[in-house]
Short mmCIF file of C-alpha atoms in Angstrom, two decimals:
data_model
loop_
_atom_site.label_atom_id
_atom_site.label_comp_id
_atom_site.label_asym_id
_atom_site.label_seq_id
_atom_site.Cartn_x
_atom_site.Cartn_y
_atom_site.Cartn_z
CA MET Z 1 95.45 -71.20 125.63
CA THR Z 2 95.57 -67.65 124.50
CA ASP Z 3 96.38 -66.18 121.11
CA MET Z 4 99.79 -65.08 122.57
CA ASP Z 5 100.46 -68.58 123.86
CA LYS Z 6 99.81 -70.03 120.41
CA LYS Z 7 102.63 -67.75 119.22
CA HIS Z 8 105.11 -68.43 121.84
CA ILE Z 9 108.29 -69.79 120.65
CA ILE Z 10 111.05 -71.22 122.82
CA ILE Z 11 114.76 -71.23 121.58
CA ALA Z 12 117.40 -73.34 123.42
CA GLY Z 13 120.79 -72.09 122.83
CA CYS Z 14 121.92 -68.41 122.38
CA GLY Z 15 124.94 -68.75 120.17
CA ARG Z 16 125.06 -67.16 116.68
CA VAL Z 17 122.20 -69.22 115.22
CA GLY Z 18 119.98 -68.83 118.41
CA ARG Z 19 120.58 -65.14 118.37
CA GLU Z 20 119.68 -64.62 114.71
CA LEU Z 21 116.75 -66.88 115.01
CA ALA Z 22 115.42 -65.10 118.16
CA ARG Z 23 115.63 -61.58 116.76
CA SER Z 24 114.24 -62.56 113.33
CA ILE Z 25 111.04 -64.26 115.14
CA PHE Z 26 110.70 -61.34 117.56
CA LYS Z 27 110.45 -58.98 114.76
CA ARG Z 28 107.61 -60.97 113.22
CA GLY Z 29 105.56 -60.46 116.27
CA TYR Z 30 105.82 -63.79 118.07
CA THR Z 31 106.75 -63.97 121.72
CA VAL Z 32 110.16 -65.44 122.18
CA THR Z 33 111.91 -67.16 125.15
CA VAL Z 34 115.59 -67.80 124.75
CA VAL Z 35 117.35 -70.33 127.10
CA ASP Z 36 121.16 -70.54 127.87
CA PRO Z 37 123.09 -71.65 130.69
CA ASP Z 38 125.57 -68.71 130.26
CA PRO Z 39 124.03 -65.38 131.08
CA ARG Z 40 126.55 -63.42 129.12
CA ALA Z 41 125.29 -65.21 126.02
CA PHE Z 42 122.18 -63.12 126.16
CA ASP Z 43 124.34 -59.97 125.42
CA ARG Z 44 124.29 -61.22 121.83
CA LEU Z 45 120.59 -60.47 121.57
CA GLY Z 46 121.23 -56.62 121.60
CA TYR Z 47 119.55 -53.97 123.60
CA ASP Z 48 116.57 -53.70 121.52
CA PHE Z 49 115.47 -57.35 121.92
CA GLU Z 50 112.19 -57.38 124.19
CA GLY Z 51 111.69 -61.25 124.36
CA ARG Z 52 112.17 -63.24 127.51
CA THR Z 53 115.59 -64.81 128.56
CA VAL Z 54 115.95 -67.66 130.97
CA GLN Z 55 119.31 -68.70 132.38
CA GLY Z 56 119.83 -72.30 133.14
CA ASP Z 57 120.26 -75.84 132.01
CA ILE Z 58 117.55 -76.48 129.47
CA PHE Z 59 117.34 -80.23 130.91
CA ASP Z 60 116.28 -78.88 134.32
CA GLN Z 61 112.53 -79.27 134.74
CA ASP Z 62 112.10 -76.15 136.59
CA VAL Z 63 113.88 -74.16 133.84
CA LEU Z 64 111.77 -75.74 131.20
CA LYS Z 65 108.50 -74.75 133.22
CA ARG Z 66 109.79 -71.24 133.40
CA THR Z 67 109.91 -70.88 129.67
CA GLY Z 68 106.35 -71.70 129.41
CA VAL Z 69 106.81 -74.93 127.36
CA LYS Z 70 103.51 -76.28 128.32
CA ASP Z 71 101.77 -73.66 126.24
CA ALA Z 72 104.55 -73.26 123.44
CA TYR Z 73 103.83 -73.16 119.83
CA ALA Z 74 107.22 -74.21 118.83
CA PHE Z 75 110.54 -75.21 120.35
CA ALA Z 76 113.81 -75.04 118.56
CA ALA Z 77 117.03 -76.44 119.95
CA VAL Z 78 120.10 -74.99 118.19
CA THR Z 79 122.91 -75.39 120.72
CA ASN Z 80 126.24 -76.74 119.48
CA SER Z 81 125.64 -80.18 121.28
CA ASP Z 82 123.60 -82.76 119.35
CA SER Z 83 122.90 -84.68 122.41
CA VAL Z 84 121.30 -81.62 124.03
CA ASN Z 85 119.31 -80.79 120.92
CA ILE Z 86 118.12 -84.53 120.59
CA VAL Z 87 117.07 -84.98 124.31
CA THR Z 88 115.44 -81.49 124.62
CA THR Z 89 113.36 -81.58 121.37
CA ARG Z 90 112.22 -85.10 122.31
CA ILE Z 91 111.17 -83.89 125.88
CA ALA Z 92 109.28 -80.96 124.21
CA ARG Z 93 107.52 -83.15 121.63
CA ASP Z 94 106.89 -86.29 123.74
CA ILE Z 95 106.34 -84.98 127.28
CA TYR Z 96 105.02 -81.27 126.71
CA HIS Z 97 103.47 -82.09 123.36
CA VAL Z 98 104.76 -78.84 121.73
CA PRO Z 99 103.18 -78.93 118.18
CA HIS Z 100 106.31 -77.91 116.26
CA VAL Z 101 109.93 -78.94 117.25
CA ILE Z 102 113.02 -78.36 115.21
CA ALA Z 103 116.60 -79.66 116.24
CA ARG Z 104 119.84 -78.13 114.75
CA ILE Z 105 122.28 -80.91 113.62
CA TYR Z 106 125.72 -79.72 114.74
CA ASN Z 107 127.47 -82.94 113.40
CA PRO Z 108 126.06 -84.26 110.11
CA ARG Z 109 127.19 -87.80 111.20
CA CYS Z 110 124.40 -87.67 113.87
CA MET Z 111 121.64 -87.42 111.01
CA PRO Z 112 120.74 -91.13 111.22
CA ILE Z 113 119.77 -90.53 114.90
CA TYR Z 114 117.68 -87.75 114.24
CA GLU Z 115 115.93 -89.48 111.45
CA LYS Z 116 115.27 -92.62 113.48
CA LEU Z 117 113.75 -90.48 116.32
CA GLY Z 118 111.50 -88.78 113.61
CA LEU Z 119 112.75 -85.34 114.53
CA GLN Z 120 112.63 -82.39 112.18
CA THR Z 121 116.03 -81.12 111.62
CA VAL Z 122 118.16 -78.31 110.13
CA SER Z 123 121.91 -78.86 109.39
CA SER Z 124 123.62 -75.49 109.13
CA SER Z 125 126.85 -76.92 107.79
CA SER Z 126 125.29 -79.16 105.10
CA TRP Z 127 122.94 -76.24 104.04
CA GLY Z 128 125.85 -74.00 103.91
CA ALA Z 129 128.09 -76.39 101.77
CA GLN Z 130 125.12 -76.95 99.29
CA ARG Z 131 124.56 -73.10 98.98
CA ILE Z 132 128.17 -72.53 98.27
CA GLU Z 133 128.13 -75.38 95.92
CA GLN Z 134 125.08 -73.84 93.90
CA LEU Z 135 126.69 -70.45 93.87
CA ILE Z 136 129.86 -72.02 92.22
CA LEU Z 137 127.97 -74.43 89.90
CA HIS Z 138 124.91 -72.38 89.08
CA PRO Z 139 125.85 -68.72 89.12
CA GLY Z 140 122.90 -67.82 86.74
CA LEU Z 141 120.32 -68.97 89.18
CA HIS Z 142 119.52 -66.75 92.12
CA SER Z 143 118.29 -68.81 95.05
CA VAL Z 144 115.50 -67.02 97.29
CA TYR Z 145 114.28 -69.80 99.35
CA SER Z 146 115.64 -73.10 100.63
CA ALA Z 147 113.52 -76.06 101.75
CA GLY Z 148 114.74 -78.67 104.25
CA ASN Z 149 118.54 -78.76 104.37
CA GLY Z 150 118.71 -77.39 100.73
CA GLU Z 151 117.79 -80.41 98.89
CA VAL Z 152 115.21 -78.09 97.05
CA GLN Z 153 115.71 -74.56 96.31
CA ILE Z 154 113.41 -71.88 94.79
CA TYR Z 155 115.30 -70.01 92.12
CA GLU Z 156 114.56 -66.58 90.40
CA ILE Z 157 115.40 -66.08 86.88
CA ILE Z 158 115.03 -62.99 84.72
CA ILE Z 159 114.35 -63.87 81.17
CA SER Z 160 116.98 -62.46 78.80
CA ASP Z 161 116.67 -61.59 74.90
CA GLU Z 162 118.01 -65.15 74.15
CA TRP Z 163 114.74 -66.84 75.62
CA HIS Z 164 112.21 -64.30 74.40
CA GLY Z 165 109.47 -65.95 72.33
CA HIS Z 166 110.23 -69.52 73.57
CA LYS Z 167 107.88 -71.57 75.45
CA LEU Z 168 108.38 -72.09 79.25
CA SER Z 169 108.60 -75.90 78.72
CA GLU Z 170 111.73 -75.45 76.61
CA LEU Z 171 113.52 -73.79 79.62
CA VAL Z 172 112.19 -75.74 82.71
CA PRO Z 173 112.86 -79.63 82.74
CA PRO Z 174 109.48 -81.14 83.69
CA LYS Z 175 110.66 -83.74 86.11
CA GLU Z 176 113.21 -81.92 88.17
CA ALA Z 177 111.74 -78.59 88.43
CA VAL Z 178 108.39 -76.91 88.77
CA THR Z 179 107.59 -73.18 87.88
CA ALA Z 180 105.83 -71.55 90.71
CA ALA Z 181 105.13 -68.19 89.42
CA ILE Z 182 105.80 -65.76 86.50
CA ALA Z 183 105.91 -62.02 86.90
CA ARG Z 184 105.34 -59.65 83.98
CA GLY Z 185 104.78 -56.03 84.06
CA GLY Z 186 104.37 -55.97 87.88
CA ARG Z 187 101.75 -58.60 87.91
CA ALA Z 188 102.24 -62.32 88.95
CA SER Z 189 100.47 -65.42 87.58
CA LEU Z 190 100.56 -69.16 87.51
CA PRO Z 191 102.15 -70.10 84.19
CA ALA Z 192 101.24 -73.11 81.83
CA PRO Z 193 103.90 -75.26 80.01
CA ASP Z 194 103.06 -73.44 76.68
CA THR Z 195 103.41 -69.96 78.17
CA ILE Z 196 105.49 -67.80 75.78
CA LEU Z 197 108.31 -66.07 77.64
CA GLN Z 198 109.03 -62.41 77.16
CA VAL Z 199 112.27 -60.31 78.08
CA HIS Z 200 112.28 -59.27 81.66
CA ASP Z 201 109.86 -61.90 82.67
CA ILE Z 202 110.84 -63.07 86.22
CA LEU Z 203 110.28 -66.73 86.98
CA GLN Z 204 110.35 -68.47 90.24
CA ILE Z 205 111.36 -72.10 89.85
CA SER Z 206 111.42 -74.74 92.45
CA ALA Z 207 114.23 -77.29 91.63
CA THR Z 208 116.46 -80.02 92.97
CA ASP Z 209 120.09 -79.76 92.53
CA GLU Z 210 119.64 -81.87 89.24
CA GLY Z 211 117.05 -79.58 88.07
CA ALA Z 212 119.29 -76.49 88.74
CA ALA Z 213 122.01 -78.07 86.71
CA LEU Z 214 119.77 -78.64 83.82
CA LEU Z 215 118.41 -75.05 83.94
CA GLN Z 216 121.95 -73.76 84.13
CA GLN Z 217 122.79 -75.76 81.17
CA ARG Z 218 119.78 -74.74 79.12
CA LEU Z 219 120.41 -71.10 79.96
CA HIS Z 220 124.12 -71.30 79.09
CA LEU Z 221 123.48 -73.13 75.75
CA ARG Z 222 120.90 -70.44 74.70
CA GLU Z 223 123.55 -67.79 75.58
CA GLU Z 224 126.16 -69.49 73.45
CA ASP Z 225 123.55 -69.65 70.54
#
């Protein structure tokens, strides 16, 4: 297997999610093959997309072989059909032994099926709902990264005057959140719980929904004081 084979990624489905995923991954230097039964779908990729496109039914063994699935590094099924996503990711994982397979959940009610089969999944609808909820309920926290389906987020907080001189442990709840980094004066470091906060410090904090709520509460209470 060559180095390029190791970086070969197959995307089944060229809808909105497939298009954005293909373009983003291709720009990062990976080789990308996009599969879709509708040849007109590839127009969504844009004139500057130089990855491969394969027209056909992803269930077809000949179509799969044309994608180079035997040497693929990853396989993502992002069609709007849960049955297609489930079956194709299982084929990629169990028959062709692709190291990394991810399936999009189109209908959240199908989540138990994916979990029973041990498939790694992304639910765009549930992530979107959680993201909107966070923007509504935690407006002081800026999310910069989402893990899984949004159960854990990494938030960025800029320390205000109200928190200057306080310990980090006073702001960050110990069980529901973890501080990943603190940036001060253009330099980042790993902070300790007793780190004294300064105005304009930038914290990156990994937190659950409960942790985000507590952070928002503490920030709000300090502003009121």
